[in-house]
Coordinates of C-alpha atoms in Angstrom, one line a residue:
Chain A
M23 CA 20.1 12.5 1.9
N24 CA 22.3 10.2 -0.2
M25 CA 22.8 11.5 -3.7
R26 CA 24.2 8.2 -4.9
N27 CA 21.0 6.4 -4.0
I28 CA 18.9 9.0 -5.8
W29 CA 21.1 8.7 -8.8
F30 CA 21.0 4.9 -8.8
I31 CA 17.2 4.8 -8.4
M32 CA 16.8 7.4 -11.2
K33 CA 19.2 5.4 -13.5
R34 CA 17.2 2.2 -12.9
E35 CA 13.9 3.8 -13.5
L36 CA 15.0 5.6 -16.6
S37 CA 16.5 2.6 -18.2
G38 CA 13.2 0.8 -17.4
Y39 CA 11.4 3.3 -19.7
F40 CA 13.6 2.3 -22.7
A41 CA 13.5 -1.5 -21.8
T42 CA 9.9 -1.5 -23.0
P43 CA 8.2 0.1 -26.1
V44 CA 6.5 2.6 -23.7
A45 CA 9.2 5.3 -24.1
Y46 CA 9.3 5.1 -27.9
V47 CA 5.4 5.1 -28.2
F48 CA 5.3 8.1 -25.9
I49 CA 7.9 10.1 -27.7
I50 CA 6.4 9.5 -31.1
I51 CA 2.9 10.5 -30.0
F52 CA 4.3 13.5 -28.2
L53 CA 6.2 14.7 -31.3
L54 CA 3.1 14.0 -33.4
L55 CA 0.9 16.0 -31.2
T56 CA 3.2 18.9 -30.7
G57 CA 3.9 19.0 -34.5
F58 CA 0.2 18.7 -35.6
S59 CA -1.0 21.4 -33.2
T60 CA 1.9 23.7 -34.0
F61 CA 1.1 23.7 -37.7
F62 CA -2.7 23.1 -37.8
V63 CA -4.1 24.5 -34.5
G64 CA -1.4 27.2 -33.9
N65 CA -1.2 28.2 -37.6
F66 CA 2.6 28.4 -37.5
F67 CA 3.0 29.4 -41.2
E68 CA 0.0 31.7 -41.5
R69 CA 1.0 33.8 -38.6
G70 CA 4.1 34.8 -40.4
E71 CA 6.1 35.3 -37.2
A72 CA 9.6 33.9 -36.5
D73 CA 8.9 32.5 -33.1
L74 CA 7.6 29.2 -31.5
Y75 CA 4.7 30.7 -29.7
P76 CA 2.1 28.3 -31.4
F77 CA 4.3 25.4 -30.3
F78 CA 4.5 26.3 -26.7
S79 CA 1.0 27.4 -26.2
V80 CA -0.4 23.9 -26.7
H81 CA 2.1 22.4 -24.3
P82 CA -0.1 22.6 -21.2
W83 CA -2.9 20.8 -23.0
I84 CA -0.6 18.1 -24.4
Y85 CA 0.9 17.6 -20.9
V86 CA -2.5 17.2 -19.2
L87 CA -3.1 14.3 -21.5
L88 CA 0.3 12.7 -21.9
I89 CA 2.2 13.3 -18.5
P90 CA -0.4 11.1 -16.5
A91 CA 0.6 8.4 -18.8
I92 CA 4.2 8.5 -17.7
S93 CA 3.5 9.1 -14.0
M94 CA 0.8 6.5 -13.6
R95 CA 3.2 3.7 -13.4
L96 CA 5.8 5.3 -11.1
W97 CA 4.4 4.0 -7.8
S98 CA 1.2 2.0 -8.5
E99 CA 3.2 -0.6 -10.5
E100 CA 5.6 -1.0 -7.6
R101 CA 2.8 -1.5 -5.2
K102 CA 0.9 -3.9 -7.5
N103 CA 3.8 -6.3 -8.1
G104 CA 5.1 -6.0 -4.6
S105 CA 8.6 -4.7 -5.7
I106 CA 7.9 -1.7 -3.3
E107 CA 8.7 -4.1 -0.4
L108 CA 12.1 -4.7 -1.9
L109 CA 12.8 -1.1 -2.6
M110 CA 11.6 0.0 0.8
T111 CA 13.8 -2.6 2.6
L112 CA 16.9 -1.5 0.7
P113 CA 19.0 1.0 2.7
V114 CA 17.4 4.1 1.0
S115 CA 15.1 6.6 2.5
V116 CA 11.6 7.2 1.2
F117 CA 12.4 10.7 0.0
E118 CA 15.4 9.4 -2.0
A119 CA 13.2 6.9 -3.7
V120 CA 10.6 9.5 -4.4
L121 CA 13.2 11.9 -5.7
G122 CA 15.0 9.3 -7.8
K123 CA 11.8 8.2 -9.5
F124 CA 10.5 11.8 -10.1
L125 CA 13.9 12.8 -11.6
A126 CA 13.8 9.8 -13.9
A127 CA 10.4 10.7 -15.2
W128 CA 11.3 14.4 -15.5
A129 CA 14.6 13.6 -17.4
F130 CA 12.6 11.4 -19.8
T131 CA 10.1 14.2 -20.4
G132 CA 13.2 16.4 -21.0
I133 CA 14.5 14.1 -23.6
A134 CA 11.1 14.0 -25.4
L135 CA 10.9 17.9 -25.2
L136 CA 14.3 18.3 -26.7
L137 CA 13.5 16.0 -29.6
N138 CA 11.4 18.9 -30.9
F139 CA 14.6 20.4 -32.1
P140 CA 13.8 20.2 -35.7
L141 CA 11.2 22.9 -35.1
W142 CA 13.7 25.2 -33.7
I143 CA 16.0 24.5 -36.7
T144 CA 13.0 25.2 -39.0
V145 CA 12.1 28.6 -37.5
N146 CA 15.8 29.6 -37.6
Y147 CA 16.0 28.6 -41.2
L148 CA 12.8 30.5 -42.2
G149 CA 13.5 33.6 -40.2
S150 CA 15.6 35.1 -37.4
P151 CA 13.8 34.4 -34.2
D152 CA 14.7 35.6 -30.7
N153 CA 16.5 32.4 -29.5
G154 CA 16.5 33.7 -26.0
V155 CA 12.7 33.6 -26.0
I156 CA 12.7 30.1 -27.5
F157 CA 15.1 29.0 -24.7
T158 CA 13.0 30.4 -21.9
G159 CA 10.0 28.6 -23.7
F160 CA 11.7 25.3 -23.4
L161 CA 12.8 26.1 -19.7
G162 CA 9.1 27.0 -18.9
S163 CA 7.8 24.0 -20.6
F164 CA 10.2 21.8 -18.8
L165 CA 9.4 23.3 -15.3
M166 CA 5.7 22.9 -16.1
A167 CA 6.2 19.2 -17.1
G168 CA 7.8 18.8 -13.6
G169 CA 4.8 20.2 -12.0
F170 CA 2.4 17.8 -13.7
L171 CA 4.7 14.9 -13.1
A172 CA 4.9 15.7 -9.4
I173 CA 1.2 15.7 -9.2
G174 CA 1.0 12.4 -11.1
A175 CA 3.6 10.7 -9.0
C176 CA 1.9 11.5 -5.8
I177 CA -1.5 10.3 -7.1
S178 CA 0.2 7.1 -8.5
A179 CA 1.3 6.2 -4.9
T180 CA -2.3 6.3 -3.7
T181 CA -3.5 3.4 -5.8
K182 CA -2.3 0.1 -7.2
N183 CA -4.4 0.6 -10.4
Q184 CA -2.6 2.4 -13.1
V185 CA -5.9 3.3 -14.9
I186 CA -7.2 5.0 -11.7
A187 CA -3.9 6.8 -11.4
F188 CA -4.1 8.0 -14.9
V189 CA -7.7 9.3 -14.7
L190 CA -7.2 11.0 -11.3
S191 CA -4.0 12.7 -12.4
L192 CA -5.6 13.9 -15.6
I193 CA -8.4 15.4 -13.6
V194 CA -6.2 17.2 -11.1
S195 CA -3.9 18.5 -13.8
L196 CA -6.8 19.8 -15.7
I197 CA -7.9 21.7 -12.6
F198 CA -4.5 23.2 -12.3
V199 CA -4.6 24.4 -15.9
L200 CA -8.2 25.4 -16.2
S201 CA -8.0 27.7 -13.1
G202 CA -6.1 30.1 -15.4
Y203 CA -8.2 29.7 -18.4
G204 CA -10.3 32.8 -19.6
I205 CA -13.7 31.1 -19.7
V206 CA -13.3 29.6 -16.2
L207 CA -12.2 33.0 -14.8
D208 CA -15.0 34.7 -16.4
F209 CA -17.4 32.4 -14.6
F210 CA -15.9 33.5 -11.3
S211 CA -15.5 37.2 -12.1
S212 CA -19.3 37.8 -12.3
W213 CA -19.7 37.2 -8.6
A214 CA -16.4 36.6 -6.8
P215 CA -14.3 39.3 -5.3
T216 CA -11.2 40.3 -7.3
P217 CA -8.6 39.0 -4.8
L218 CA -10.1 35.5 -5.0
I219 CA -10.0 35.5 -8.8
H220 CA -6.3 36.6 -8.6
A221 CA -5.7 33.7 -6.1
I222 CA -7.4 31.1 -8.4
S223 CA -5.5 32.3 -11.5
S224 CA -2.2 32.6 -9.6
F225 CA -2.6 28.9 -8.9
S226 CA -2.7 28.0 -12.6
F227 CA 0.1 26.5 -14.5
L228 CA -1.1 28.5 -17.5
T229 CA -0.6 31.9 -15.9
H230 CA 3.0 31.3 -14.9
F231 CA 3.9 29.3 -18.1
D232 CA 2.7 32.1 -20.3
A233 CA 5.0 34.6 -18.8
I234 CA 8.0 32.4 -19.1
S235 CA 7.2 31.3 -22.6
K236 CA 7.0 34.8 -23.7
G237 CA 10.6 35.4 -22.7
V238 CA 9.8 37.0 -19.2
I239 CA 11.8 35.2 -16.6
D240 CA 10.4 36.3 -13.3
M241 CA 11.8 34.5 -10.2
R242 CA 8.2 34.2 -8.9
D243 CA 7.2 32.0 -11.7
I244 CA 10.2 29.7 -11.3
L245 CA 9.6 29.6 -7.6
Y246 CA 6.0 28.8 -8.2
F247 CA 6.8 25.8 -10.2
A248 CA 9.6 24.7 -7.9
S249 CA 7.4 24.9 -4.8
V250 CA 4.5 23.1 -6.7
I251 CA 7.0 20.2 -7.4
M252 CA 8.4 20.2 -3.8
V253 CA 5.0 20.2 -2.2
W254 CA 3.6 17.4 -4.3
L255 CA 6.8 15.3 -3.9
F256 CA 6.6 15.9 -0.1
A257 CA 3.0 14.7 -0.2
N258 CA 4.2 11.8 -2.4
A259 CA 6.7 10.6 0.3
I260 CA 3.9 10.8 3.0
V261 CA 1.6 8.7 0.8
V262 CA 4.3 6.2 0.0
N263 CA 5.0 5.7 3.8
A264 CA 1.4 5.4 4.7
R265 CA 0.2 3.1 1.8
K266 CA 3.4 1.1 0.9
A267 CA 2.3 -2.1 2.8
D268 CA -1.4 -2.1 1.9
Chain B
M171 CA 27.5 -16.2 20.7
T172 CA 26.7 -12.8 19.2
L173 CA 23.2 -11.5 19.4
R174 CA 22.2 -10.4 16.0
I175 CA 18.3 -10.0 16.2
E176 CA 16.5 -9.1 19.3
I177 CA 12.7 -8.9 19.2
E178 CA 10.7 -7.7 22.3
D179 CA 6.9 -7.7 22.7
L180 CA 6.4 -7.0 18.9
A181 CA 2.8 -6.4 17.9
K182 CA 1.0 -5.3 14.8
H183 CA -2.7 -4.6 14.8
F184 CA -4.7 -3.8 11.7
G185 CA -7.7 -2.2 13.4
E186 CA -9.5 -5.0 15.2
I187 CA -7.3 -7.7 13.8
K188 CA -4.2 -8.5 15.9
A189 CA -1.9 -10.0 13.2
V190 CA 1.0 -10.2 15.7
D191 CA 0.3 -9.7 19.3
G192 CA 3.4 -9.5 21.5
V193 CA 6.2 -11.7 20.1
S194 CA 9.6 -11.9 21.7
F195 CA 12.6 -13.9 20.6
S196 CA 16.2 -13.4 19.7
V197 CA 18.5 -15.0 17.1
N198 CA 22.3 -15.5 17.5
K199 CA 25.1 -15.6 15.0
G200 CA 25.1 -19.3 13.7
E201 CA 21.6 -19.9 14.2
V202 CA 19.0 -20.9 11.6
L203 CA 15.6 -20.0 13.0
G204 CA 12.7 -21.8 11.2
F205 CA 9.6 -19.7 11.6
L206 CA 6.6 -22.1 11.3
G207 CA 3.0 -21.4 11.4
P208 CA -0.3 -21.8 9.3
N209 CA -1.1 -19.3 6.7
G210 CA -2.1 -16.0 8.2
A211 CA -0.4 -16.8 11.5
G212 CA 1.7 -13.6 11.4
K213 CA 4.9 -15.0 10.0
S214 CA 5.2 -12.5 7.1
T215 CA 4.0 -9.7 9.2
T216 CA 6.7 -10.3 11.7
M217 CA 9.4 -10.4 9.0
K218 CA 8.0 -7.2 7.5
M219 CA 8.5 -5.4 10.9
I220 CA 12.0 -6.8 11.4
T221 CA 13.0 -5.5 7.9
G222 CA 11.6 -2.1 8.6
F223 CA 8.9 -2.3 5.9
L224 CA 6.0 -2.3 8.4
A225 CA 5.9 -0.1 11.5
P226 CA 5.1 -2.1 14.6
T227 CA 2.1 -1.1 16.8
R228 CA 4.2 -1.7 19.8
G229 CA 7.5 -3.3 20.7
T230 CA 11.0 -3.1 19.6
V231 CA 13.3 -4.8 16.9
R232 CA 17.1 -4.5 17.1
V233 CA 19.3 -5.9 14.3
C234 CA 23.0 -6.0 15.0
G235 CA 22.3 -3.4 17.7
H236 CA 20.4 -0.9 15.6
D237 CA 16.9 -0.1 16.4
V238 CA 14.6 -0.3 13.4
L239 CA 12.6 2.7 14.5
T240 CA 15.4 5.1 15.1
D241 CA 17.9 3.9 12.7
P242 CA 16.1 2.0 9.9
I243 CA 18.8 2.6 7.3
A244 CA 21.5 0.9 9.4
V245 CA 19.1 -2.1 10.0
K246 CA 18.3 -2.4 6.3
A247 CA 22.1 -2.1 5.5
S248 CA 22.9 -5.1 7.6
L249 CA 20.3 -7.4 6.5
G250 CA 19.3 -9.3 3.3
Y251 CA 15.7 -9.9 2.7
L252 CA 13.7 -12.1 0.4
P253 CA 10.2 -10.8 0.6
E254 CA 7.2 -13.3 0.2
G255 CA 6.7 -14.1 -3.4
A256 CA 10.3 -12.8 -4.3
P257 CA 9.2 -9.6 -6.0
A258 CA 11.7 -8.1 -8.5
Y259 CA 11.6 -5.6 -11.4
A260 CA 10.1 -7.7 -14.1
D261 CA 11.4 -5.9 -17.1
M262 CA 15.1 -6.1 -16.0
T263 CA 17.4 -8.9 -16.5
P264 CA 18.8 -10.7 -13.4
D265 CA 22.2 -9.1 -14.4
G266 CA 20.8 -5.6 -14.4
F267 CA 18.8 -6.2 -11.3
L268 CA 21.6 -7.5 -9.3
R269 CA 24.0 -4.7 -10.5
F270 CA 21.2 -2.2 -9.2
I271 CA 21.1 -3.9 -5.9
A272 CA 24.9 -3.8 -5.7
D273 CA 24.9 -0.1 -6.4
I274 CA 22.4 0.6 -3.7
R275 CA 24.3 -1.7 -1.3
G276 CA 27.3 0.6 -1.8
L277 CA 29.4 -1.8 -3.9
S278 CA 31.4 -0.6 -6.9
G279 CA 34.1 -1.6 -9.3
A280 CA 35.7 -5.0 -8.8
D281 CA 33.7 -5.5 -5.5
K282 CA 30.5 -5.1 -7.4
K283 CA 31.5 -7.5 -10.1
R284 CA 32.6 -10.1 -7.7
A285 CA 29.4 -9.8 -5.5
V286 CA 27.2 -10.2 -8.5
A287 CA 29.1 -13.1 -9.9
S288 CA 29.2 -14.9 -6.7
A289 CA 25.5 -14.3 -5.9
A290 CA 24.6 -15.6 -9.3
E291 CA 26.9 -18.5 -8.8
R292 CA 25.5 -19.5 -5.3
A293 CA 21.9 -19.0 -6.3
Q294 CA 22.6 -20.9 -9.6
I295 CA 21.0 -18.4 -12.0
K296 CA 24.1 -17.9 -14.2
T297 CA 22.4 -19.4 -17.2
V298 CA 19.5 -16.8 -17.2
M299 CA 21.4 -13.7 -16.3
F300 CA 20.5 -11.9 -19.5
Q301 CA 16.9 -12.9 -19.9
P302 CA 14.2 -10.5 -18.7
I303 CA 13.0 -11.6 -15.2
E304 CA 9.3 -11.7 -16.4
T305 CA 10.1 -14.6 -18.7
L306 CA 11.7 -16.8 -16.0
S307 CA 10.0 -19.7 -14.3
K308 CA 8.9 -19.5 -10.8
G309 CA 11.8 -21.4 -9.5
Y310 CA 14.4 -19.0 -11.2
K311 CA 12.5 -15.9 -10.0
R312 CA 12.7 -17.2 -6.5
R313 CA 16.5 -17.8 -6.9
V314 CA 17.0 -14.4 -8.4
G315 CA 15.3 -13.0 -5.1
L316 CA 17.7 -15.2 -3.1
A317 CA 20.7 -13.9 -5.0
Q318 CA 19.6 -10.3 -4.4
A319 CA 19.3 -11.1 -0.6
I320 CA 22.7 -12.7 -0.2
L321 CA 24.6 -10.3 -2.6
H322 CA 26.3 -8.1 -0.1
N323 CA 27.0 -11.0 2.3
P324 CA 24.9 -9.6 5.1
P325 CA 25.3 -10.7 8.8
V326 CA 21.6 -11.2 8.9
L327 CA 19.3 -13.0 6.5
I328 CA 15.5 -12.9 6.5
L329 CA 14.0 -15.3 4.0
D330 CA 10.2 -15.6 3.5
E331 CA 9.5 -19.0 2.1
P332 CA 12.7 -19.4 0.1
T333 CA 12.0 -22.8 -1.3
D334 CA 8.3 -22.1 -2.3
G335 CA 7.8 -23.1 -5.9
L336 CA 11.1 -24.9 -6.3
D337 CA 11.3 -28.6 -7.5
P338 CA 12.9 -31.2 -5.2
N339 CA 16.5 -30.7 -6.6
Q340 CA 16.3 -26.9 -6.3
K341 CA 15.0 -27.2 -2.8
H342 CA 17.9 -29.3 -1.9
E343 CA 20.3 -26.8 -3.4
V344 CA 18.8 -24.0 -1.5
R345 CA 18.9 -25.9 1.7
T346 CA 22.6 -26.7 1.1
L347 CA 23.3 -23.1 0.4
I348 CA 21.6 -21.9 3.5
N349 CA 23.5 -24.5 5.6
E350 CA 26.7 -23.2 4.2
M351 CA 25.9 -19.8 5.1
A352 CA 24.6 -20.5 8.5
L353 CA 28.0 -20.5 10.3
D354 CA 28.7 -16.7 10.2
K355 CA 25.1 -15.4 9.8
A356 CA 22.0 -15.2 11.8
I357 CA 19.0 -16.5 9.6
I358 CA 15.3 -16.5 9.9
I359 CA 13.5 -18.7 7.4
S360 CA 9.8 -18.9 7.2
T361 CA 8.2 -22.1 5.9
H362 CA 5.3 -24.3 6.1
I363 CA 7.1 -27.3 4.7
L364 CA 7.8 -29.3 7.8
E365 CA 10.6 -31.5 6.4
E366 CA 12.7 -28.4 6.1
V367 CA 12.7 -28.1 9.9
N368 CA 15.2 -30.9 10.2
A369 CA 16.9 -30.1 6.9
M370 CA 17.9 -26.6 7.7
C371 CA 16.9 -25.2 11.1
T372 CA 18.9 -25.3 14.4
R373 CA 15.8 -23.8 16.2
N374 CA 12.2 -23.5 15.6
V375 CA 9.6 -20.9 16.5
V376 CA 6.0 -21.8 15.9
I377 CA 3.5 -19.0 15.7
A378 CA -0.3 -19.0 15.5
N379 CA -2.8 -16.4 16.0
G380 CA -0.2 -13.9 16.4
L381 CA 1.5 -15.5 19.3
I382 CA 4.5 -17.8 19.8
Q383 CA 3.3 -21.3 20.6
F384 CA 6.6 -23.0 20.7
D385 CA 10.3 -22.0 20.8
G386 CA 12.9 -24.8 20.9
T387 CA 15.1 -27.1 18.9
P388 CA 13.7 -29.4 16.0
N389 CA 14.3 -32.5 18.4
Q390 CA 12.3 -30.8 21.1
L391 CA 9.5 -30.2 18.6
E392 CA 9.6 -33.9 17.5
A393 CA 9.6 -35.0 21.2
M394 CA 6.2 -33.4 21.5
S395 CA 4.7 -35.9 19.2
D396 CA 2.8 -38.9 20.6
Y397 CA 4.8 -41.0 18.1
H398 CA 8.1 -39.9 19.5
N399 CA 10.1 -43.0 20.3
A400 CA 7.2 -45.2 19.6
V401 CA 8.4 -48.6 18.2
C402 CA 6.9 -50.6 15.5
V403 CA 7.6 -54.3 16.0
S404 CA 6.6 -57.5 14.3
V405 CA 7.7 -61.1 15.2
A406 CA 7.9 -64.0 12.8
N407 CA 7.2 -67.1 14.7
I408 CA 4.3 -66.2 17.0
D409 CA 0.7 -65.3 16.5
G410 CA -0.6 -61.8 17.0
D411 CA -2.6 -62.3 20.1
T412 CA 0.2 -63.8 22.1
L413 CA 2.5 -61.0 21.1
A414 CA 0.0 -58.5 22.0
S415 CA -0.5 -59.8 25.4
F416 CA 3.2 -60.1 25.9
L417 CA 3.8 -56.5 24.9
N418 CA 1.0 -55.2 27.1
N419 CA 2.6 -56.9 30.1
L420 CA 5.9 -55.1 29.7
N421 CA 6.4 -52.4 32.3
F422 CA 8.0 -49.8 30.0
I423 CA 5.1 -49.9 27.5
V424 CA 1.9 -47.9 28.1
R425 CA 0.0 -48.7 25.0
V426 CA 0.0 -51.3 22.2
E427 CA -1.9 -50.8 18.9
P428 CA -2.0 -53.0 15.8
L429 CA -0.5 -51.5 12.6
S430 CA -3.0 -50.9 10.0
L431 CA -1.0 -51.6 6.8
E432 CA 1.3 -54.4 7.9
R433 CA 1.6 -57.2 10.4
G434 CA 2.9 -56.2 13.8
F435 CA 2.2 -53.5 16.5
R436 CA 3.1 -50.0 17.4
V437 CA 4.0 -49.7 21.0
Y438 CA 4.3 -46.5 23.0
P439 CA 7.1 -46.0 25.7
A440 CA 6.1 -45.3 29.2
D441 CA 7.8 -41.8 29.6
G442 CA 8.8 -41.1 26.1
R443 CA 12.3 -42.6 26.4
Q444 CA 14.0 -44.8 23.9
I445 CA 13.0 -48.5 24.3
T446 CA 14.3 -50.2 21.2
V447 CA 17.1 -52.0 23.1
E448 CA 15.0 -53.2 26.0
L449 CA 12.2 -54.3 23.8
S450 CA 14.4 -56.4 21.5
Q451 CA 16.1 -58.1 24.4
A452 CA 12.7 -58.9 26.0
I453 CA 11.5 -60.4 22.8
R454 CA 14.7 -62.5 22.2
T455 CA 14.6 -63.9 25.7
N456 CA 11.4 -65.7 24.8
G457 CA 13.3 -67.2 21.9
W458 CA 11.1 -65.3 19.3
Q459 CA 12.5 -64.1 16.0
I460 CA 12.2 -60.4 15.3
D461 CA 11.0 -59.6 11.8
S462 CA 11.3 -56.0 12.0
L463 CA 11.8 -53.3 14.8
Y464 CA 12.2 -49.6 14.4
A465 CA 11.6 -46.5 16.3
E466 CA 9.6 -43.5 15.0
N467 CA 11.0 -39.9 15.2
G468 CA 7.8 -38.2 16.0
R469 CA 5.5 -36.8 13.4
L470 CA 5.9 -33.0 12.9
D471 CA 2.7 -32.5 11.0
E472 CA 0.7 -33.9 13.9
V473 CA 2.7 -31.7 16.5
F474 CA 2.2 -28.8 14.1
R475 CA -1.5 -29.3 14.1
T476 CA -1.8 -29.7 17.8
I477 CA 0.2 -26.6 18.5
T478 CA -1.3 -24.3 15.9
T479 CA -5.0 -25.3 16.4
G480 CA -4.4 -24.4 20.1
T481 CA -6.0 -27.7 21.4
T482 CA -3.2 -28.0 24.1
G483 CA -2.6 -24.3 24.8
S484 CA 0.9 -22.9 24.8
L485 CA 3.6 -25.5 24.9
R486 CA 6.6 -23.4 25.0
S487 CA 9.6 -25.5 26.1
S488 CA 12.7 -24.2 27.6
I489 CA 15.9 -23.9 25.7

């Protein structure tokens, strides 16, 4: 694997975000959504706690909605306008291209996430929060965003149509979140054996994200997100190889 | 002669459809191979297999000694490719786009700067270097694609319809550029513009229905025309019937037909040889005055039609 190639592809992709209004629109909507839900849904002030739990707890839902909007164009746009033929006949391997594009989208999400720093300043101004917990919250959120992006990138390679890529990614992402949600698990717990329920909930982003965002860094949670990302990116490379010329 | 591209029994089937069905040829350094054929003949599919974009159903491709199946990166590194339609990243400027290509091609620092400047110069896109590619005209987009292909001065160039969408001046410039580069490269150009055969190519391969129908020089291709070395002649001081019967009696002429748009006749030589000298001497010995007399080269469009519609079967000539 040639690291230089990954870096150049990532750089090109990332500068592409900022060449169009897409990046700015996304960042503004992301900040509005996180801000709104932190204060109005999460009752940041009423809780009277010096932490960012209301902020982080809405991230899975915001990501389900917004991450597919970033990932949808990763491959379907290349396939639609034919530039995939150019990219795939340059001396780069498929996996280098997959990784470069994914890292660009991930870095972009990271930038959007970090732009929430006024909230961190606010909570430090109002009280004395445990900044370690806040740090793991950001780390967990970033890892989870990577998981959603890897799903979306792979699905984006299956179609030339960005709208289809968006809808499919949203549905698959939703499944990965809902499988850890109380109501869904209750539905299963009435009849399914306990090990199956554990298996379903352990597949959920929610279960693993909750632990990290509460300040508990368990290697298993980190490994979970890392392997979700790797599996989906591997599938992404296979799909690109199979469908690039269609 | 250095062998740069070797293709053996290359085939690509899409289900039942045999887009390419057993194509073999090779290209040396210094050769410009014109790849001719009707739309859907398999030209682009063949090019996509040479450049490693499409995996062949069977057969082998070697570029500069590297097998495209076992060492695709080495193949891709040694060639420049202009895909059909010249795709590029629409939101980038030609400058940013070419610098990205230079990065991927392993160029950096002064080399990168020089390569980008020289490619922009040769493809004549210097005036649009900082406009987004999506705002450029079709001709400029095509030349941005061309600049991308020649950027790293590759030993092999694969150009899929490089002059499509260009105006006559731009076509001329691109042909000049290709002729300049021809000496130290092996070049494959696909086209369905027949005049380009003489303007650029040292050799032609005609493909139809996934098979090679002709492989030879442009002259050999022209020689297959019925019109090849036919002579149009008109004489001033004699009436048509007398001239026609005189021409019919000459032993080196097989057929005489009247010209439709002007006075005179078109005569076809007995064995396809040149007859202008003999003919003019024969006419002069009668004391007649020649009004006009010229030989035809052969009509490529007619040859093209004959070959690709398969009415005469395979006409592969020896090289």
